[in-house]
PDB file of C-alpha atoms in Angstrom:
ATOM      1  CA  UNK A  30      84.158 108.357  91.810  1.00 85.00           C
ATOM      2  CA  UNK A  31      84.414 111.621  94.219  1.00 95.00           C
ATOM      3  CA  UNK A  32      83.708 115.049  92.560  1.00 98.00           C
ATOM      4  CA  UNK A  33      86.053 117.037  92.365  1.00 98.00           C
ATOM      5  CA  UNK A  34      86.244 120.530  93.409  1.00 98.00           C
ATOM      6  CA  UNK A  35      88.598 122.821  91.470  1.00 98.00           C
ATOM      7  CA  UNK A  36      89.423 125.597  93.727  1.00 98.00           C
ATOM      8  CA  UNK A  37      92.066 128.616  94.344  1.00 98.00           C
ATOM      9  CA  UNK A  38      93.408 128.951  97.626  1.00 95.00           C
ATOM     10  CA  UNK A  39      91.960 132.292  99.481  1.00 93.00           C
ATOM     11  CA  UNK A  40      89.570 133.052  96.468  1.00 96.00           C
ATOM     12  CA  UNK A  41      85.927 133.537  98.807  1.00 97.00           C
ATOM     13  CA  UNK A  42      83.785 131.912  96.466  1.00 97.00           C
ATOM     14  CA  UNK A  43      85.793 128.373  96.672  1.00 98.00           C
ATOM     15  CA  UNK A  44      85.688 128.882 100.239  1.00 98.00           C
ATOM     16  CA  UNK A  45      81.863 129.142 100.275  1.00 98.00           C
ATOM     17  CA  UNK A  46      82.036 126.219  98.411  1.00 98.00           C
ATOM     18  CA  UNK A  47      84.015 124.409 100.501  1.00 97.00           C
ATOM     19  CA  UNK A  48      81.930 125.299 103.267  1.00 98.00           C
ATOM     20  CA  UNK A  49      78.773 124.602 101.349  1.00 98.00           C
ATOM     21  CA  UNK A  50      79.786 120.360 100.657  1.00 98.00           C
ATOM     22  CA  UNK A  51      80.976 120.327 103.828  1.00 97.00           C
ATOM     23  CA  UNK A  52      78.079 121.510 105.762  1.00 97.00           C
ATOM     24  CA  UNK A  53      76.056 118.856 103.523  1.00 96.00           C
ATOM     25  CA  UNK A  54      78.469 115.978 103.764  1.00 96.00           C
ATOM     26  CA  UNK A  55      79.686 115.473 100.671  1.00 96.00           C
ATOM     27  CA  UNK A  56      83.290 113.908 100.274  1.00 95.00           C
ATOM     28  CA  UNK A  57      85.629 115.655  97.142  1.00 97.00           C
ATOM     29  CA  UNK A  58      88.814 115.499  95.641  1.00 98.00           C
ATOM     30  CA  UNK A  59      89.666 118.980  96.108  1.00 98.00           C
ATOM     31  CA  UNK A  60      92.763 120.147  93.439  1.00 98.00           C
ATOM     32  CA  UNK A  61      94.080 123.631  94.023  1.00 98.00           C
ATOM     33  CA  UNK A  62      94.750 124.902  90.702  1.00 98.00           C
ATOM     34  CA  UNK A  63      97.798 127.050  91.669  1.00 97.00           C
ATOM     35  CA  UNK A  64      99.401 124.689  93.091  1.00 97.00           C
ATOM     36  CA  UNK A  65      99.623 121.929  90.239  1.00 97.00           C
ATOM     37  CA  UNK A  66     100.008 122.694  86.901  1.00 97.00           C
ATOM     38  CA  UNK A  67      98.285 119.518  86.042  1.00 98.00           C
ATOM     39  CA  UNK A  68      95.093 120.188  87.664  1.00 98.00           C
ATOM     40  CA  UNK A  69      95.242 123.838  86.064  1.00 98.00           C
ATOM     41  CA  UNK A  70      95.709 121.667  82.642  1.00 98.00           C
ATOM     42  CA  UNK A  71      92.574 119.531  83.437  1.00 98.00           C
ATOM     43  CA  UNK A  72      90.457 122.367  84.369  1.00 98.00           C
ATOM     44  CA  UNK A  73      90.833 124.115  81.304  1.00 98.00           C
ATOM     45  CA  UNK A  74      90.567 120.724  79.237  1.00 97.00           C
ATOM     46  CA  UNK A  75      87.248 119.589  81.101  1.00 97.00           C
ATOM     47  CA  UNK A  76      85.733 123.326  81.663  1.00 97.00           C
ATOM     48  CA  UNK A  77      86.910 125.558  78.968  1.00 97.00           C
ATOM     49  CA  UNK A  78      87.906 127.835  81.574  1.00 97.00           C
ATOM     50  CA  UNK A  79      90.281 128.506  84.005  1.00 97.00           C
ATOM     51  CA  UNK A  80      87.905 130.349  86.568  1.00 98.00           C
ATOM     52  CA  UNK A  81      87.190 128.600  90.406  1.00 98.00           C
ATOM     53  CA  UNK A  82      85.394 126.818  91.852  1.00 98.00           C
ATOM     54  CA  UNK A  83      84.201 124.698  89.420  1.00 98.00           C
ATOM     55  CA  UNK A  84      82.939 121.040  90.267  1.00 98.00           C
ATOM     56  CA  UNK A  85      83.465 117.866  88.276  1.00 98.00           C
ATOM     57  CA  UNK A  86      81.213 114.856  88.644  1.00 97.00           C
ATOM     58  CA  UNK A  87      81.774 112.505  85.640  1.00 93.00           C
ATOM     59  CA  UNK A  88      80.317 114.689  82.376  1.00 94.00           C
ATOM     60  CA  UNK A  89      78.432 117.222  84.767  1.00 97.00           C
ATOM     61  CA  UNK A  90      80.415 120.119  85.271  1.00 98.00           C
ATOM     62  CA  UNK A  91      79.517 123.881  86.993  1.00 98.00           C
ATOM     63  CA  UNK A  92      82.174 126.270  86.388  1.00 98.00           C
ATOM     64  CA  UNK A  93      82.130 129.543  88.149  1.00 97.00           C
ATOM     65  CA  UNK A  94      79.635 129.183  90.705  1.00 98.00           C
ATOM     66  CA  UNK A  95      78.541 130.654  93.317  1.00 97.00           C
ATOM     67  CA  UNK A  96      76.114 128.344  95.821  1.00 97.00           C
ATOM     68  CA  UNK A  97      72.951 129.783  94.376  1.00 98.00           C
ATOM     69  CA  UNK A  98      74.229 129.366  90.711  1.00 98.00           C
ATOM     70  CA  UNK A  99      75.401 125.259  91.746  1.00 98.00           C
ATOM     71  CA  UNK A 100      71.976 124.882  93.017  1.00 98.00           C
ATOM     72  CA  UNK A 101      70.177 125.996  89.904  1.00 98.00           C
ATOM     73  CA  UNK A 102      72.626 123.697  88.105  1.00 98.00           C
ATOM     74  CA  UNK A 103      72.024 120.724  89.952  1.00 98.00           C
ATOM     75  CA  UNK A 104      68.337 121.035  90.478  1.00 98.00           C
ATOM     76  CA  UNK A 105      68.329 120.470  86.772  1.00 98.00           C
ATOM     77  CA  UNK A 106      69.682 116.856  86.444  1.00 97.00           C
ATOM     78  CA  UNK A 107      67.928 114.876  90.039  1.00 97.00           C
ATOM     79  CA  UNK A 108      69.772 112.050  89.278  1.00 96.00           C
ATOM     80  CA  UNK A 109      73.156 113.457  89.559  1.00 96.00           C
ATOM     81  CA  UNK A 110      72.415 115.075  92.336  1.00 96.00           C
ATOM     82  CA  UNK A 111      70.593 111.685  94.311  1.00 96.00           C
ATOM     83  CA  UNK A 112      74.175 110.163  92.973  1.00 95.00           C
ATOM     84  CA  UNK A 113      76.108 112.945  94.912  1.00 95.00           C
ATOM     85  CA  UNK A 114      73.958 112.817  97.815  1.00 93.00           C
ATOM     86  CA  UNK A 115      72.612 115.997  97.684  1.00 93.00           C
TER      87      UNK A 115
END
């Protein structure tokens, strides 16, 4: 399973992120969130929230992030983040 990145077109902060699992390799499914209703949907079903980016790996989710604040996130479960390749 890929994470998925939840992202708004043009919003800065989803373009960091994009930027960010690029530069380190990492392969998403990335669902723009204004342009399907249904990914809006599952954001807000998964997240609680309707705020981008937010990243989806199986039950670990980061909503709202900047880098720094996915990095503090991650750093807290190692074996989610060996699983991502990070």
């Amino acid at each position: 399973m890929k994470p998925i990145l939840y992202i708004k077109k043009g919003c800065p902060w989803c373009v960091d992120a994009l930027n960010y699992f690029q530069a380190k390799g990492l392969d998403l499914d990335i669902r723009d969130v204004r342009v399907s209703a249904e990914d809006m949907a599952e954001l807000q079903k998964v997240s609680g929230q309707t705020l981008t980016p937010t990243l989806r790996y199986s039950d670990f989710i980061v909503a709202d992030f900047d880098i720094n604040e996915f990095e503090a996130a991650i750093d807290k479960h190692p074996s989610i983040k060996a699983s991502m390749g990070l």
